[in-house]
Amino acid sequence: MLRVGRGQLSTRTYVTSKSFTIGLIPGDGIGKEVIPVGRKVLEKIGPKYGVDFKYIDLQAGWQTFLDTGKALPDDTVEQLRNNCQGALFGAVQSPTTKVQGYSSPIVALRKALGLYANIRPVKSVDGTGDRPVDLVIARENTEDLYIKSERTYIDKETGGRVAEAIKRISEHATRNIANIALEIALQRLKEKGHATLTVTHKSNVLSQSDGLFREICKSVYQSNKKFANVQYNEQIVDSMVYRLFKEPQCFDVIVAPNLYGDILSDGAAALVGSLGVVPSVNVGPNIVIGEPCHGSAPDIVGQGIANPIATIRSAALLLEFLGLPEAARHIEKVVDENIRENKIKTPDLGGNSTGEQVANDILSRI
C-alpha cells in the first residue's frame, strides 16, 4: 500500500473540502462489469470518512468508436478536465490491425490530461501461494514509442515495405517520473526503514534515448539530499525481466520508460497470481485516474467471472492520491482479508466464485 499524504506525489492542487466528482469510464469488455463495482466501493466508503462523491458517466473505447466515429469523445476529455478531480477507467478493446481513424483512447487521454505517471503497486498477500512480493513500478506515461509517430514506406533498394516508429525521451518527462518514483521510495523508506530505486533502461544499445533517461534519473536522485538514504540502482531491461521473475524480493521501486514499464508491470502481475488483482493510477497535475491492469478480456465477457479486485484496489489508489489515505487503507485491508481467507475467489485465482460474489464479500467487510 502506498501511504502518501495529500499532494505529496503530484503537483496537483487539491480541493480543501471532502467533495469529489469522479468520472466513470467503463470502456469495453469486462470494464463494463467491474467499474460499477468501483463505484459501489466509493459509495460505501465515502460516508465512513465524511467524503461526498458525485459521479459522471463517460464514454470511450472501441464500441464508442463504432457508434460515434470517435474512440475518445471531446465531451469525455472536457468533463474530466473541467469537472472531475478523479476517474475510474475500465478497459478498451483495440483492434490488432490498423483501423482508419481509430487510436487508443487511454493513450490519448494520458496525453490530453498530462497524466505523466502510471503507478502500479504489485504486492502478494498471504493465501496467494506466491513468493513475497512488494514493489511499485513507476512508468513514464506520455512518451517513448507511445507517441505513436510511425510511418511506412517502400525501400528503394529492396522494393519491400519498411515501417519506422519514433522513440521519444525528453528531459522534462523523465524528471517528472523520476521525482514521483523517488517520492514513493522516500515514503517506503519511512515505513520500512529501507528503500531502493531501480532505473530500468537499454542505454547500452539506445545510448541517446535511454541514455538520457538514465542520466536524468540519476541527476534527480543526486540533486536532492532528501533522497540520500534511498539506495540507487540501475538495471538493463532484459536482465531486469530475468531478475524480476527470479528474485522479485530484491526490488522495491522500479522506474522505467513507457514501453519497458508497460511490459514489466504486466509481467509482474504473474508474481501475485493474476492481472485481475493488480491496480494502477494515472497521475497528472489536475486529475488522477484509477485503471485496473487486466484489459478488456473479451474471452470472459458476460460470464460473470471477471475479478473486480484490480478495480477495487485502483479505487483505493485513487483515494490515496486524492489525499484520503485512511479510506484507501480501509479498502486495502478488506481486500487483503478476502484474499488471505482464500475462499471466495474468481477462476483466475483458482476459485469458482463469480465476480459479483467477490465484490459482495468485499463490500460486506467495508
PDB file of C-alpha atoms in Angstrom, residues 97-340:
ATOM      1  CA  THR A  97      -4.648  -4.261 -37.178  1.00  0.00           C
ATOM      2  CA  LYS A  98      -4.813  -0.650 -38.289  1.00  0.00           C
ATOM      3  CA  VAL A  99      -8.306   0.840 -38.486  1.00  0.00           C
ATOM      4  CA  GLN A 100      -8.547   4.240 -40.162  1.00  0.00           C
ATOM      5  CA  GLY A 101      -9.449   6.929 -37.614  1.00  0.00           C
ATOM      6  CA  TYR A 102      -9.006   4.748 -34.543  1.00  0.00           C
ATOM      7  CA  SER A 103      -6.400   5.411 -31.868  1.00  0.00           C
ATOM      8  CA  SER A 104      -6.169   4.085 -28.313  1.00  0.00           C
ATOM      9  CA  PRO A 105      -8.328   6.321 -26.107  1.00  0.00           C
ATOM     10  CA  ILE A 106      -6.346   5.687 -22.914  1.00  0.00           C
ATOM     11  CA  VAL A 107      -3.101   6.722 -24.642  1.00  0.00           C
ATOM     12  CA  ALA A 108      -4.852   9.827 -26.000  1.00  0.00           C
ATOM     13  CA  LEU A 109      -6.316  10.567 -22.579  1.00  0.00           C
ATOM     14  CA  ARG A 110      -2.898  10.385 -20.930  1.00  0.00           C
ATOM     15  CA  LYS A 111      -1.601  12.953 -23.414  1.00  0.00           C
ATOM     16  CA  ALA A 112      -4.638  15.241 -23.254  1.00  0.00           C
ATOM     17  CA  LEU A 113      -4.642  15.448 -19.442  1.00  0.00           C
ATOM     18  CA  GLY A 114      -0.895  15.318 -18.890  1.00  0.00           C
ATOM     19  CA  LEU A 115      -1.077  12.018 -16.984  1.00  0.00           C
ATOM     20  CA  TYR A 116       2.682  11.730 -16.771  1.00  0.00           C
ATOM     21  CA  ALA A 117       2.954   8.775 -14.381  1.00  0.00           C
ATOM     22  CA  ASN A 118       1.395   5.331 -14.263  1.00  0.00           C
ATOM     23  CA  ILE A 119       1.910   3.893 -10.794  1.00  0.00           C
ATOM     24  CA  ARG A 120       1.438   0.126 -10.345  1.00  0.00           C
ATOM     25  CA  PRO A 121       1.953  -1.473  -6.933  1.00  0.00           C
ATOM     26  CA  VAL A 122       2.460  -5.248  -7.081  1.00  0.00           C
ATOM     27  CA  LYS A 123       2.121  -6.945  -3.705  1.00  0.00           C
ATOM     28  CA  SER A 124       1.447 -10.523  -2.673  1.00  0.00           C
ATOM     29  CA  VAL A 125      -0.875 -11.397   0.196  1.00  0.00           C
ATOM     30  CA  ASP A 126      -0.854 -14.499   2.413  1.00  0.00           C
ATOM     31  CA  GLY A 127      -3.053 -17.064   0.720  1.00  0.00           C
ATOM     32  CA  THR A 128      -1.896 -16.479  -2.855  1.00  0.00           C
ATOM     33  CA  GLY A 129       0.811 -19.133  -2.564  1.00  0.00           C
ATOM     34  CA  ASP A 130       3.369 -16.874  -4.225  1.00  0.00           C
ATOM     35  CA  ARG A 131       6.758 -15.643  -3.134  1.00  0.00           C
ATOM     36  CA  PRO A 132       6.673 -12.439  -1.039  1.00  0.00           C
ATOM     37  CA  VAL A 133       6.475  -9.532  -3.464  1.00  0.00           C
ATOM     38  CA  ASP A 134       6.146  -5.873  -2.502  1.00  0.00           C
ATOM     39  CA  LEU A 135       7.206  -3.473  -5.234  1.00  0.00           C
ATOM     40  CA  VAL A 136       5.979  -0.438  -7.148  1.00  0.00           C
ATOM     41  CA  ILE A 137       6.556   0.212 -10.842  1.00  0.00           C
ATOM     42  CA  ALA A 138       6.579   3.883 -11.832  1.00  0.00           C
ATOM     43  CA  ARG A 139       6.089   4.006 -15.586  1.00  0.00           C
ATOM     44  CA  GLU A 140       6.540   7.190 -17.613  1.00  0.00           C
ATOM     45  CA  ASN A 141       3.175   7.614 -19.250  1.00  0.00           C
ATOM     46  CA  THR A 142       3.280  10.147 -22.081  1.00  0.00           C
ATOM     47  CA  GLU A 143       6.118   9.420 -24.496  1.00  0.00           C
ATOM     48  CA  ASP A 144       8.618   6.745 -25.629  1.00  0.00           C
ATOM     49  CA  LEU A 145       7.215   4.717 -28.579  1.00  0.00           C
ATOM     50  CA  TYR A 146       3.712   5.513 -27.340  1.00  0.00           C
ATOM     51  CA  ILE A 147       3.755   8.928 -29.001  1.00  0.00           C
ATOM     52  CA  LYS A 148       2.577   6.840 -31.987  1.00  0.00           C
ATOM     53  CA  SER A 149       4.677   8.625 -34.568  1.00  0.00           C
ATOM     54  CA  GLU A 150       5.004   5.958 -37.265  1.00  0.00           C
ATOM     55  CA  ARG A 151       5.385   5.737 -40.998  1.00  0.00           C
ATOM     56  CA  THR A 152       5.577   3.005 -43.625  1.00  0.00           C
ATOM     57  CA  TYR A 153       7.440   3.457 -46.899  1.00  0.00           C
ATOM     58  CA  ILE A 154       8.958   1.435 -49.757  1.00  0.00           C
ATOM     59  CA  ASP A 155      12.675   0.762 -49.570  1.00  0.00           C
ATOM     60  CA  LYS A 156      14.226   1.850 -52.859  1.00  0.00           C
ATOM     61  CA  GLU A 157      16.843  -0.897 -52.858  1.00  0.00           C
ATOM     62  CA  THR A 158      14.734  -3.926 -51.930  1.00  0.00           C
ATOM     63  CA  GLY A 159      11.302  -2.766 -53.058  1.00  0.00           C
ATOM     64  CA  GLY A 160       9.879  -4.011 -49.757  1.00  0.00           C
ATOM     65  CA  ARG A 161       7.956  -2.098 -47.146  1.00  0.00           C
ATOM     66  CA  VAL A 162       9.712  -0.555 -44.141  1.00  0.00           C
ATOM     67  CA  ALA A 163       7.904   0.538 -41.003  1.00  0.00           C
ATOM     68  CA  GLU A 164       9.502   3.045 -38.634  1.00  0.00           C
ATOM     69  CA  ALA A 165       8.483   4.398 -35.241  1.00  0.00           C
ATOM     70  CA  ILE A 166       9.978   7.295 -33.300  1.00  0.00           C
ATOM     71  CA  LYS A 167      11.033   6.721 -29.697  1.00  0.00           C
ATOM     72  CA  ARG A 168      10.925   9.985 -27.751  1.00  0.00           C
ATOM     73  CA  ILE A 169      12.521  10.504 -24.345  1.00  0.00           C
ATOM     74  CA  SER A 170      12.538  14.061 -23.005  1.00  0.00           C
ATOM     75  CA  GLU A 171      14.325  15.580 -20.040  1.00  0.00           C
ATOM     76  CA  HIS A 172      11.071  17.149 -18.815  1.00  0.00           C
ATOM     77  CA  ALA A 173       9.032  13.937 -18.766  1.00  0.00           C
ATOM     78  CA  THR A 174      11.915  11.943 -17.298  1.00  0.00           C
ATOM     79  CA  ARG A 175      12.333  14.435 -14.452  1.00  0.00           C
ATOM     80  CA  ASN A 176       8.625  14.108 -13.688  1.00  0.00           C
ATOM     81  CA  ILE A 177       8.670  10.323 -13.457  1.00  0.00           C
ATOM     82  CA  ALA A 178      11.988  10.231 -11.593  1.00  0.00           C
ATOM     83  CA  ASN A 179      10.650  12.662  -8.993  1.00  0.00           C
ATOM     84  CA  ILE A 180       7.443  10.750  -8.333  1.00  0.00           C
ATOM     85  CA  ALA A 181       9.323   7.433  -8.192  1.00  0.00           C
ATOM     86  CA  LEU A 182      11.772   8.849  -5.660  1.00  0.00           C
ATOM     87  CA  GLU A 183       8.954  10.335  -3.583  1.00  0.00           C
ATOM     88  CA  ILE A 184       7.341   6.899  -3.436  1.00  0.00           C
ATOM     89  CA  ALA A 185      10.689   5.388  -2.448  1.00  0.00           C
ATOM     90  CA  LEU A 186      11.036   8.036   0.262  1.00  0.00           C
ATOM     91  CA  GLN A 187       7.623   7.139   1.674  1.00  0.00           C
ATOM     92  CA  ARG A 188       8.548   3.463   1.706  1.00  0.00           C
ATOM     93  CA  LEU A 189      11.843   4.336   3.399  1.00  0.00           C
ATOM     94  CA  LYS A 190       9.902   5.997   6.223  1.00  0.00           C
ATOM     95  CA  GLU A 191       7.611   2.985   6.569  1.00  0.00           C
ATOM     96  CA  LYS A 192      10.082   0.125   6.217  1.00  0.00           C
ATOM     97  CA  GLY A 193      13.415   1.665   7.148  1.00  0.00           C
ATOM     98  CA  HIS A 194      14.934   0.954   3.750  1.00  0.00           C
ATOM     99  CA  ALA A 195      14.095   1.606   0.094  1.00  0.00           C
ATOM    100  CA  THR A 196      15.698   1.181  -3.307  1.00  0.00           C
ATOM    101  CA  LEU A 197      15.113   2.801  -6.676  1.00  0.00           C
ATOM    102  CA  THR A 198      15.976   0.742  -9.765  1.00  0.00           C
ATOM    103  CA  VAL A 199      16.247   2.673 -13.034  1.00  0.00           C
ATOM    104  CA  THR A 200      15.478   0.379 -15.983  1.00  0.00           C
ATOM    105  CA  HIS A 201      16.933   1.183 -19.398  1.00  0.00           C
ATOM    106  CA  LYS A 202      18.723  -0.154 -22.501  1.00  0.00           C
ATOM    107  CA  SER A 203      21.341   2.557 -22.839  1.00  0.00           C
ATOM    108  CA  ASN A 204      23.999   0.059 -23.905  1.00  0.00           C
ATOM    109  CA  VAL A 205      22.161  -0.022 -27.255  1.00  0.00           C
ATOM    110  CA  LEU A 206      19.991   3.116 -27.226  1.00  0.00           C
ATOM    111  CA  SER A 207      22.706   5.452 -25.988  1.00  0.00           C
ATOM    112  CA  GLN A 208      20.873   8.708 -26.729  1.00  0.00           C
ATOM    113  CA  SER A 209      17.236   7.998 -25.810  1.00  0.00           C
ATOM    114  CA  ASP A 210      17.659   5.531 -22.951  1.00  0.00           C
ATOM    115  CA  GLY A 211      20.965   7.204 -22.165  1.00  0.00           C
ATOM    116  CA  LEU A 212      19.087  10.440 -21.499  1.00  0.00           C
ATOM    117  CA  PHE A 213      16.530   8.621 -19.340  1.00  0.00           C
ATOM    118  CA  ARG A 214      19.304   7.070 -17.272  1.00  0.00           C
ATOM    119  CA  GLU A 215      21.208  10.369 -16.986  1.00  0.00           C
ATOM    120  CA  ILE A 216      18.218  12.427 -15.859  1.00  0.00           C
ATOM    121  CA  CYS A 217      17.019   9.860 -13.314  1.00  0.00           C
ATOM    122  CA  LYS A 218      20.462   9.827 -11.729  1.00  0.00           C
ATOM    123  CA  SER A 219      20.700  13.622 -11.692  1.00  0.00           C
ATOM    124  CA  VAL A 220      17.295  13.945  -9.976  1.00  0.00           C
ATOM    125  CA  TYR A 221      18.450  11.460  -7.347  1.00  0.00           C
ATOM    126  CA  GLN A 222      21.764  13.212  -6.759  1.00  0.00           C
ATOM    127  CA  SER A 223      20.386  16.758  -6.788  1.00  0.00           C
ATOM    128  CA  ASN A 224      18.241  16.453  -3.645  1.00  0.00           C
ATOM    129  CA  LYS A 225      19.757  15.434  -0.329  1.00  0.00           C
ATOM    130  CA  LYS A 226      16.427  14.151   0.977  1.00  0.00           C
ATOM    131  CA  PHE A 227      16.806  11.103  -1.300  1.00  0.00           C
ATOM    132  CA  ALA A 228      20.295  10.281   0.019  1.00  0.00           C
ATOM    133  CA  ASN A 229      19.114   7.289   2.090  1.00  0.00           C
ATOM    134  CA  VAL A 230      17.289   5.709  -0.847  1.00  0.00           C
ATOM    135  CA  GLN A 231      19.592   3.163  -2.468  1.00  0.00           C
ATOM    136  CA  TYR A 232      20.039   3.922  -6.172  1.00  0.00           C
ATOM    137  CA  ASN A 233      20.396   1.039  -8.664  1.00  0.00           C
ATOM    138  CA  GLU A 234      20.321   0.600 -12.444  1.00  0.00           C
ATOM    139  CA  GLN A 235      19.319  -2.457 -14.457  1.00  0.00           C
ATOM    140  CA  ILE A 236      19.336  -3.123 -18.198  1.00  0.00           C
ATOM    141  CA  VAL A 237      15.802  -4.094 -19.194  1.00  0.00           C
ATOM    142  CA  ASP A 238      16.473  -7.626 -20.487  1.00  0.00           C
ATOM    143  CA  SER A 239      18.323  -8.662 -17.330  1.00  0.00           C
ATOM    144  CA  MET A 240      15.653  -6.779 -15.361  1.00  0.00           C
ATOM    145  CA  VAL A 241      12.990  -9.140 -16.716  1.00  0.00           C
ATOM    146  CA  TYR A 242      15.086 -12.144 -15.705  1.00  0.00           C
ATOM    147  CA  ARG A 243      15.757 -10.841 -12.205  1.00  0.00           C
ATOM    148  CA  LEU A 244      12.177  -9.676 -11.657  1.00  0.00           C
ATOM    149  CA  PHE A 245      10.890 -13.221 -12.079  1.00  0.00           C
ATOM    150  CA  LYS A 246      13.819 -14.968 -10.405  1.00  0.00           C
ATOM    151  CA  GLU A 247      14.275 -12.708  -7.366  1.00  0.00           C
ATOM    152  CA  PRO A 248      11.409 -10.182  -7.090  1.00  0.00           C
ATOM    153  CA  GLN A 249      12.192  -9.650  -3.422  1.00  0.00           C
ATOM    154  CA  CYS A 250      15.255  -7.649  -4.498  1.00  0.00           C
ATOM    155  CA  PHE A 251      13.137  -4.829  -5.932  1.00  0.00           C
ATOM    156  CA  ASP A 252      11.298  -2.000  -4.253  1.00  0.00           C
ATOM    157  CA  VAL A 253      10.549   0.937  -6.584  1.00  0.00           C
ATOM    158  CA  ILE A 254      11.244   0.466 -10.293  1.00  0.00           C
ATOM    159  CA  VAL A 255      11.191   3.435 -12.675  1.00  0.00           C
ATOM    160  CA  ALA A 256      11.086   2.867 -16.428  1.00  0.00           C
ATOM    161  CA  PRO A 257      10.249   4.483 -19.766  1.00  0.00           C
ATOM    162  CA  ASN A 258       6.766   3.861 -21.095  1.00  0.00           C
ATOM    163  CA  LEU A 259       7.282   0.652 -23.104  1.00  0.00           C
ATOM    164  CA  TYR A 260       9.511  -1.132 -20.585  1.00  0.00           C
ATOM    165  CA  GLY A 261       7.221  -0.098 -17.738  1.00  0.00           C
ATOM    166  CA  ASP A 262       4.203  -1.490 -19.583  1.00  0.00           C
ATOM    167  CA  ILE A 263       5.861  -4.859 -20.154  1.00  0.00           C
ATOM    168  CA  LEU A 264       7.378  -5.138 -16.680  1.00  0.00           C
ATOM    169  CA  SER A 265       4.173  -4.225 -14.852  1.00  0.00           C
ATOM    170  CA  ASP A 266       2.023  -6.731 -16.731  1.00  0.00           C
ATOM    171  CA  GLY A 267       4.665  -9.407 -16.271  1.00  0.00           C
ATOM    172  CA  ALA A 268       4.963  -8.640 -12.560  1.00  0.00           C
ATOM    173  CA  ALA A 269       1.257  -9.423 -12.149  1.00  0.00           C
ATOM    174  CA  ALA A 270       2.135 -13.086 -12.723  1.00  0.00           C
ATOM    175  CA  LEU A 271       4.112 -12.963  -9.469  1.00  0.00           C
ATOM    176  CA  VAL A 272       0.947 -12.322  -7.459  1.00  0.00           C
ATOM    177  CA  GLY A 273      -1.444 -14.667  -9.205  1.00  0.00           C
ATOM    178  CA  SER A 274      -3.324 -12.630 -11.786  1.00  0.00           C
ATOM    179  CA  LEU A 275      -3.712  -9.352 -13.648  1.00  0.00           C
ATOM    180  CA  GLY A 276      -7.135  -9.372 -12.012  1.00  0.00           C
ATOM    181  CA  VAL A 277      -5.683  -8.205  -8.698  1.00  0.00           C
ATOM    182  CA  VAL A 278      -3.207  -5.536  -9.881  1.00  0.00           C
ATOM    183  CA  PRO A 279      -4.270  -1.864  -9.765  1.00  0.00           C
ATOM    184  CA  SER A 280      -2.808   1.310 -11.186  1.00  0.00           C
ATOM    185  CA  VAL A 281      -3.314   5.046 -11.222  1.00  0.00           C
ATOM    186  CA  ASN A 282      -2.533   7.563 -13.946  1.00  0.00           C
ATOM    187  CA  VAL A 283      -1.298  10.704 -12.196  1.00  0.00           C
ATOM    188  CA  GLY A 284      -1.400  14.197 -13.648  1.00  0.00           C
ATOM    189  CA  PRO A 285      -1.217  17.767 -12.373  1.00  0.00           C
ATOM    190  CA  ASN A 286      -5.003  18.170 -12.130  1.00  0.00           C
ATOM    191  CA  ILE A 287      -6.595  14.732 -12.083  1.00  0.00           C
ATOM    192  CA  VAL A 288      -5.909  11.127 -11.052  1.00  0.00           C
ATOM    193  CA  ILE A 289      -7.415   8.194 -12.954  1.00  0.00           C
ATOM    194  CA  GLY A 290      -7.568   4.705 -11.457  1.00  0.00           C
ATOM    195  CA  GLU A 291      -7.210   1.916 -14.009  1.00  0.00           C
ATOM    196  CA  PRO A 292      -7.188  -1.869 -13.433  1.00  0.00           C
ATOM    197  CA  CYS A 293      -4.410  -3.587 -15.350  1.00  0.00           C
ATOM    198  CA  HIS A 294      -6.304  -6.546 -16.796  1.00  0.00           C
ATOM    199  CA  GLY A 295      -7.543  -5.126 -20.089  1.00  0.00           C
ATOM    200  CA  SER A 296     -10.902  -5.828 -21.727  1.00  0.00           C
ATOM    201  CA  ALA A 297     -10.604  -9.665 -21.544  1.00  0.00           C
ATOM    202  CA  PRO A 298     -13.075 -10.389 -24.388  1.00  0.00           C
ATOM    203  CA  ASP A 299     -12.764 -14.138 -23.788  1.00  0.00           C
ATOM    204  CA  ILE A 300     -14.653 -13.916 -20.469  1.00  0.00           C
ATOM    205  CA  VAL A 301     -17.095 -11.077 -21.158  1.00  0.00           C
ATOM    206  CA  GLY A 302     -20.596 -11.853 -19.911  1.00  0.00           C
ATOM    207  CA  GLN A 303     -19.582 -14.957 -17.961  1.00  0.00           C
ATOM    208  CA  GLY A 304     -19.705 -13.235 -14.590  1.00  0.00           C
ATOM    209  CA  ILE A 305     -16.198 -14.334 -13.635  1.00  0.00           C
ATOM    210  CA  ALA A 306     -14.246 -11.092 -14.110  1.00  0.00           C
ATOM    211  CA  ASN A 307     -12.189 -10.363 -10.999  1.00  0.00           C
ATOM    212  CA  PRO A 308     -13.183  -6.963  -9.537  1.00  0.00           C
ATOM    213  CA  ILE A 309     -10.205  -6.738  -7.158  1.00  0.00           C
ATOM    214  CA  ALA A 310      -7.956  -4.783  -9.545  1.00  0.00           C
ATOM    215  CA  THR A 311     -10.683  -2.162  -9.895  1.00  0.00           C
ATOM    216  CA  ILE A 312     -11.349  -2.056  -6.149  1.00  0.00           C
ATOM    217  CA  ARG A 313      -7.641  -1.611  -5.472  1.00  0.00           C
ATOM    218  CA  SER A 314      -7.486   1.054  -8.193  1.00  0.00           C
ATOM    219  CA  ALA A 315     -10.276   2.882  -6.375  1.00  0.00           C
ATOM    220  CA  ALA A 316      -8.162   2.699  -3.211  1.00  0.00           C
ATOM    221  CA  LEU A 317      -5.148   4.109  -5.056  1.00  0.00           C
ATOM    222  CA  LEU A 318      -7.347   6.857  -6.461  1.00  0.00           C
ATOM    223  CA  LEU A 319      -8.318   7.835  -2.918  1.00  0.00           C
ATOM    224  CA  GLU A 320      -4.674   7.704  -1.848  1.00  0.00           C
ATOM    225  CA  PHE A 321      -3.669  10.204  -4.496  1.00  0.00           C
ATOM    226  CA  LEU A 322      -6.693  12.388  -3.761  1.00  0.00           C
ATOM    227  CA  GLY A 323      -5.357  12.800  -0.236  1.00  0.00           C
ATOM    228  CA  LEU A 324      -7.604  10.257   1.528  1.00  0.00           C
ATOM    229  CA  PRO A 325      -5.067   7.688   2.802  1.00  0.00           C
ATOM    230  CA  GLU A 326      -7.212   6.403   5.689  1.00  0.00           C
ATOM    231  CA  ALA A 327     -10.082   5.492   3.372  1.00  0.00           C
ATOM    232  CA  ALA A 328      -7.595   3.923   0.953  1.00  0.00           C
ATOM    233  CA  ARG A 329      -6.045   1.768   3.675  1.00  0.00           C
ATOM    234  CA  HIS A 330      -9.513   0.665   4.793  1.00  0.00           C
ATOM    235  CA  ILE A 331     -10.247  -0.673   1.308  1.00  0.00           C
ATOM    236  CA  GLU A 332      -6.849  -2.357   1.043  1.00  0.00           C
ATOM    237  CA  LYS A 333      -7.357  -4.023   4.411  1.00  0.00           C
ATOM    238  CA  VAL A 334     -10.654  -5.648   3.473  1.00  0.00           C
ATOM    239  CA  VAL A 335      -9.342  -6.734   0.060  1.00  0.00           C
ATOM    240  CA  ASP A 336      -6.370  -8.380   1.774  1.00  0.00           C
ATOM    241  CA  GLU A 337      -8.760 -10.145   4.159  1.00  0.00           C
ATOM    242  CA  ASN A 338     -10.702 -11.570   1.221  1.00  0.00           C
ATOM    243  CA  ILE A 339      -7.524 -12.815  -0.486  1.00  0.00           C
ATOM    244  CA  ARG A 340      -5.987 -14.140   2.721  1.00  0.00           C
TER     245      ARG A 340
END
